[in-house]
PDB file of C-alpha atoms in Angstrom:
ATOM      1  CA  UNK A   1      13.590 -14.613 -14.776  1.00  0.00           C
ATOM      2  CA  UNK A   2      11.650 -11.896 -13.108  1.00  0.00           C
ATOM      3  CA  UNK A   3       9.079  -9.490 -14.991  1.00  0.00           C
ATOM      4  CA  UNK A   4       9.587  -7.224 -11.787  1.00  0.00           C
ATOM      5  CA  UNK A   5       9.536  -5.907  -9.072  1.00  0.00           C
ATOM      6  CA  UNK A   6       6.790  -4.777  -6.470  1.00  0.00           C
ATOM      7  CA  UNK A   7       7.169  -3.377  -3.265  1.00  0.00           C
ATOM      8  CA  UNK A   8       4.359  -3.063  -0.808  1.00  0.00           C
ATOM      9  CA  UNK A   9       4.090  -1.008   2.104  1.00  0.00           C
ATOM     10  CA  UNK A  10       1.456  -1.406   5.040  1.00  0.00           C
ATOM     11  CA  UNK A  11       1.543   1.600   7.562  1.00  0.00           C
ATOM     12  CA  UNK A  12       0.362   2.004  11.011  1.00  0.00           C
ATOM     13  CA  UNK A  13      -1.722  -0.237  12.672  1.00  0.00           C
ATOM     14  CA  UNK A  14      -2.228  -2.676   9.975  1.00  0.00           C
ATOM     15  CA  UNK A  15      -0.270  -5.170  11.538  1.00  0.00           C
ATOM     16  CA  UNK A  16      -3.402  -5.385  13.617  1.00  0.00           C
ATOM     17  CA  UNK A  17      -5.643  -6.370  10.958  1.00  0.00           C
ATOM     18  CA  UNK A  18      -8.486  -9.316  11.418  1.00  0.00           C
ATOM     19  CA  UNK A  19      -8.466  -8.016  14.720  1.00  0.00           C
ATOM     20  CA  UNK A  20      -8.941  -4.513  14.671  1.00  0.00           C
ATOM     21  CA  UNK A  21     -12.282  -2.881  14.457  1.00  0.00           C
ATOM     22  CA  UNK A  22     -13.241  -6.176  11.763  1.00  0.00           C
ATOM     23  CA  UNK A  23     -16.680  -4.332  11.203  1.00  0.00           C
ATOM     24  CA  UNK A  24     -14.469  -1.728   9.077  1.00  0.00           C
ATOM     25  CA  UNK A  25     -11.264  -3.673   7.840  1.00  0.00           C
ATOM     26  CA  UNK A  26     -12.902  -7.637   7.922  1.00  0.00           C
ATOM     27  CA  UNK A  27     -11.543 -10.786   9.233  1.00  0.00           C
ATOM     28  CA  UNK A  28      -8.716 -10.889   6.948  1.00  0.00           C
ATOM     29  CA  UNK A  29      -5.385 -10.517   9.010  1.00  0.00           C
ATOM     30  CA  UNK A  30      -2.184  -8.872   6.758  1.00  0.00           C
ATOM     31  CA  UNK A  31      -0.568 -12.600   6.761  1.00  0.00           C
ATOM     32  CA  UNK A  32      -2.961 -13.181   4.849  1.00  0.00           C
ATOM     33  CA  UNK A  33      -3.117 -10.619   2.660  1.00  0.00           C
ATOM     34  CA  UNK A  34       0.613 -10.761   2.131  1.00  0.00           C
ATOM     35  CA  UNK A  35       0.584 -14.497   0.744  1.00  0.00           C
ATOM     36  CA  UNK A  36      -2.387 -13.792  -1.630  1.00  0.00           C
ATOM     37  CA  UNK A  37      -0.219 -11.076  -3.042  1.00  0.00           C
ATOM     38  CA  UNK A  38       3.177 -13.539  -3.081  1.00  0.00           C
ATOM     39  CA  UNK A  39       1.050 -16.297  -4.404  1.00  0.00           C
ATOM     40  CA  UNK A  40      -0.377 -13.833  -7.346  1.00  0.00           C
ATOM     41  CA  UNK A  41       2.980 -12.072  -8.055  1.00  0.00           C
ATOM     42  CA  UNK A  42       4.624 -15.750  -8.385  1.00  0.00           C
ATOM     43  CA  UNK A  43       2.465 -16.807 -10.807  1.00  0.00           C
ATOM     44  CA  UNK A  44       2.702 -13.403 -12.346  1.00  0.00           C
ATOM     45  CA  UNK A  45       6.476 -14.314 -12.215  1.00  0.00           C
ATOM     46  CA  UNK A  46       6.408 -11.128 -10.339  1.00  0.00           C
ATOM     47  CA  UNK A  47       9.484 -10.326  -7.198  1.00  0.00           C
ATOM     48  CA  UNK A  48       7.371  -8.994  -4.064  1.00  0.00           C
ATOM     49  CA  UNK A  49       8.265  -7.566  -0.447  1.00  0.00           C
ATOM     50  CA  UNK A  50       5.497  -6.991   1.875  1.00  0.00           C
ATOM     51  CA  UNK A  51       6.183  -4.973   5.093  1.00  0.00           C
ATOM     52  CA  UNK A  52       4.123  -3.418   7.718  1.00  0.00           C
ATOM     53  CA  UNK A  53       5.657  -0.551   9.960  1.00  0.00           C
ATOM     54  CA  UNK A  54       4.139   1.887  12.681  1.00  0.00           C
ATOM     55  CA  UNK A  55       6.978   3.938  11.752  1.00  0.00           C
ATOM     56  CA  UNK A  56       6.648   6.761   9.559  1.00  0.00           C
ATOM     57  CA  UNK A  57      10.585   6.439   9.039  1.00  0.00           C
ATOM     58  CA  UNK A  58      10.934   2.991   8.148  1.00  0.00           C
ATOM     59  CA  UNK A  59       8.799   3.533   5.661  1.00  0.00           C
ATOM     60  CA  UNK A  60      10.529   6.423   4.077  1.00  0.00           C
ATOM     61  CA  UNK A  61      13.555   4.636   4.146  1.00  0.00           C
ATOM     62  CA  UNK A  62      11.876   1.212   2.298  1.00  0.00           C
ATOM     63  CA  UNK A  63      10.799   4.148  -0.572  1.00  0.00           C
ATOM     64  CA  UNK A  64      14.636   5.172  -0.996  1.00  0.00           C
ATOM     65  CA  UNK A  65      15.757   1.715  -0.632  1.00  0.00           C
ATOM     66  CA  UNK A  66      13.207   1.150  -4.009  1.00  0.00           C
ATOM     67  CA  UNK A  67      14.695   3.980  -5.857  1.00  0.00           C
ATOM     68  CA  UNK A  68      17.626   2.176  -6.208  1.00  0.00           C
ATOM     69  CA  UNK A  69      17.000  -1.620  -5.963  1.00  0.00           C
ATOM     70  CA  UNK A  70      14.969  -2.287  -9.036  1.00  0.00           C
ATOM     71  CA  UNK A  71      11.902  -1.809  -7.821  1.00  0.00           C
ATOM     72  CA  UNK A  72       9.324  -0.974 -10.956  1.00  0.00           C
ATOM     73  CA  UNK A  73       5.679  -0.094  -8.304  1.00  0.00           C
ATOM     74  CA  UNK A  74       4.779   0.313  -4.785  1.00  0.00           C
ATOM     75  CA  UNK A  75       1.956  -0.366  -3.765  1.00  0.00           C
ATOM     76  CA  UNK A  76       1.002   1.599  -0.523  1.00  0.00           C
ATOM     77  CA  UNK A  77      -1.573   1.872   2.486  1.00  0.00           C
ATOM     78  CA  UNK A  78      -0.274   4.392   4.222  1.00  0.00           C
ATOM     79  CA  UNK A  79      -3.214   4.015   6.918  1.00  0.00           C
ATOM     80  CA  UNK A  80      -3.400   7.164   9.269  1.00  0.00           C
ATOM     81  CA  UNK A  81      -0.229   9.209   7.537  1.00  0.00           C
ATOM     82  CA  UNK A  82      -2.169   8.891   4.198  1.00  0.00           C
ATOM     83  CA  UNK A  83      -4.125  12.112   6.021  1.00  0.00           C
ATOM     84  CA  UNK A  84      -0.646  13.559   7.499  1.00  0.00           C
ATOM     85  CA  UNK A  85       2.828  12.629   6.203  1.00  0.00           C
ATOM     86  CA  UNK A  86       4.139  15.120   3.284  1.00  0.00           C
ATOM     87  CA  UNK A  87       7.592  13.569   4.234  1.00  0.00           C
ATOM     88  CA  UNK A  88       5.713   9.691   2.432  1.00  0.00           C
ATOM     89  CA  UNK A  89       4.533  11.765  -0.078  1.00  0.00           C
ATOM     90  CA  UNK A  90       8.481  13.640  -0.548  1.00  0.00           C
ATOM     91  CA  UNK A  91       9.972  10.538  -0.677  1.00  0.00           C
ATOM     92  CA  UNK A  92       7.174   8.509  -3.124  1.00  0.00           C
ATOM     93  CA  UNK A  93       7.784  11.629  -5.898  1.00  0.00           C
ATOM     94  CA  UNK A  94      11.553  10.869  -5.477  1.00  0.00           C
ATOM     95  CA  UNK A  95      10.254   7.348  -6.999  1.00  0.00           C
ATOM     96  CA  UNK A  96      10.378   6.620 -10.324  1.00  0.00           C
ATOM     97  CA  UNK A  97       8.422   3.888 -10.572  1.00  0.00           C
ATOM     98  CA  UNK A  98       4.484   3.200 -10.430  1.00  0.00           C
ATOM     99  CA  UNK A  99       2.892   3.933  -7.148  1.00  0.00           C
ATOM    100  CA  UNK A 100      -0.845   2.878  -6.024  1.00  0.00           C
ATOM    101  CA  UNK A 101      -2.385   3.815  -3.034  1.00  0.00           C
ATOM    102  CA  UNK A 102      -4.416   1.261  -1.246  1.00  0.00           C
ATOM    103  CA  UNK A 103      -7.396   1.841   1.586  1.00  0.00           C
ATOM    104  CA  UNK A 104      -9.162  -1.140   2.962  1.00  0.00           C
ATOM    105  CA  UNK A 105     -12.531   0.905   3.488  1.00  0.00           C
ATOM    106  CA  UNK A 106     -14.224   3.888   2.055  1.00  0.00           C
ATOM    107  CA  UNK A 107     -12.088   6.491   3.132  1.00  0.00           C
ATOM    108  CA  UNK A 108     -14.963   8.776   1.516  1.00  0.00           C
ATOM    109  CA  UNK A 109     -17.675   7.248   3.879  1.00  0.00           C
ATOM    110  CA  UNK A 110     -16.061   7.864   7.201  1.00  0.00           C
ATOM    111  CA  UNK A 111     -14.637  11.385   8.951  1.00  0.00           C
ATOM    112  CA  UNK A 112     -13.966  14.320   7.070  1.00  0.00           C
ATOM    113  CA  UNK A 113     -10.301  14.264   8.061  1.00  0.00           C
ATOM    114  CA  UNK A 114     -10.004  10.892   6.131  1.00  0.00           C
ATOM    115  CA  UNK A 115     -10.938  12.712   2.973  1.00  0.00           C
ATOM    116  CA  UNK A 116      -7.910  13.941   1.923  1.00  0.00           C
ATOM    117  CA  UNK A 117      -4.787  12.331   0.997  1.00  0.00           C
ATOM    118  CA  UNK A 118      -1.158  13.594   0.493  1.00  0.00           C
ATOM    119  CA  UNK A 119      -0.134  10.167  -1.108  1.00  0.00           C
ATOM    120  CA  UNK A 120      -2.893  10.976  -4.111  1.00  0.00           C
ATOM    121  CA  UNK A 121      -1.237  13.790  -5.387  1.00  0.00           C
ATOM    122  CA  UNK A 122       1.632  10.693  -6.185  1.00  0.00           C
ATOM    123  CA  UNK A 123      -0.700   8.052  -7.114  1.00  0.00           C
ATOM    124  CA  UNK A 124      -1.107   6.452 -10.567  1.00  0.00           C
ATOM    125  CA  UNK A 125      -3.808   4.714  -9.366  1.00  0.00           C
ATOM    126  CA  UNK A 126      -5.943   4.808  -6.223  1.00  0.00           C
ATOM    127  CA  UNK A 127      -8.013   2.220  -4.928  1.00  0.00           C
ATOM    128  CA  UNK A 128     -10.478   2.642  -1.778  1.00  0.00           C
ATOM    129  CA  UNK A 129     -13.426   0.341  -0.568  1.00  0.00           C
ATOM    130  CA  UNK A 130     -12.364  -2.692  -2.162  1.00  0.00           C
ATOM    131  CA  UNK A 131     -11.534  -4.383   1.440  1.00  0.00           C
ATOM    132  CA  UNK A 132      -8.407  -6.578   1.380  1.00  0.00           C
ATOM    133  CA  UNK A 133      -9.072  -6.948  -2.394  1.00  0.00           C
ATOM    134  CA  UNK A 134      -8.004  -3.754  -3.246  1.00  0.00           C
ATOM    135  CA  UNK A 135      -4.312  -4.902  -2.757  1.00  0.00           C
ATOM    136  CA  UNK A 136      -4.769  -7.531  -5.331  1.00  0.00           C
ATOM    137  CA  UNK A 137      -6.263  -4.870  -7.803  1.00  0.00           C
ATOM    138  CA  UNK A 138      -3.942  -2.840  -7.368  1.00  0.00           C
ATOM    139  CA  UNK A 139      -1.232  -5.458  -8.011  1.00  0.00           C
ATOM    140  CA  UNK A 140      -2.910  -6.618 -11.029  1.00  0.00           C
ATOM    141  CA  UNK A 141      -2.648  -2.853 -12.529  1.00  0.00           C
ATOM    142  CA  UNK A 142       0.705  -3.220 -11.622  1.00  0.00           C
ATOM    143  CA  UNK A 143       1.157  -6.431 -13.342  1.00  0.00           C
ATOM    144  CA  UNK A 144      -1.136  -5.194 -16.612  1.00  0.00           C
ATOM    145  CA  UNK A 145       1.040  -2.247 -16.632  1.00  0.00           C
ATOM    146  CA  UNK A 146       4.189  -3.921 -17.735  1.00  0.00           C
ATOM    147  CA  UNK A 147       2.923  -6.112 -19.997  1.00  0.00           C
TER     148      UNK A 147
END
């Protein structure tokens, strides 16, 4: 029997990871990120669905698909739209459910336009400068949450 759950959603460019600008976002490609998080949310005895988009869209609808298919968290990197998309943010306070937002670097360390974030204002929990491991935090809070 399932303790939950967990949805999480990698946005644009992500899909790239390992191979994209490595100096900033590491070696680590999202494969690999994704079966860390399986193989800790199995254990956890934890459901989990891991998808990437470049589509602002998809991701919205993956959010309403959540409201309404069980789905207790989402974790979320919303990448460049963390800085842009109020239609993310709409749809994650139409969630009932726990939401943590996830950056691979420092977001406070790099351009001023990467200091804000629409998805905070949702957040339970934000996590930024971790690398890669800041997916697995934030699925542990998830995890700790319920228990």
């Amino acid at each position: 029997m399932s303790q939950g759950k967990v949805l999480v959603l990698h946005g644009p460019n992500l899909n790239l990871l390992g191979t994209r600008q490595p100096e900033i976002y590491g070696h680590e490609t999202l494969e690999d990120v994704n079966n860390a998080l399986r193989e800790t949310a199995v254990l956890a005895g934890w459901d989990i669905d891991c998808r990437q988009s470049n589509h602002e869209g998809e991701l919205i609808d993956a959010i309403h698909a959540a409201r309404l298919d069980g789905t207790q968290a989402i974790i979320i990197n919303p990448a460049a739209y963390t800085h842009t998309s109020v239609a993310i943010l709409d749809a994650l306070n139409a969630f009932e459910g726990r939401v943590y937002e996830v950056h691979i670097s420092n977001v406070h360390q790099r351009e001023s336009f990467r200091h804000h974030s629409y998805v905070s204002l949702r957040a339970d929990g934000v996590i930024a400068g971790l690398g890669t491991r800041g997916y697995q935090a934030a699925l542990n809070a998830v995890i700790r949450a319920s228990a």
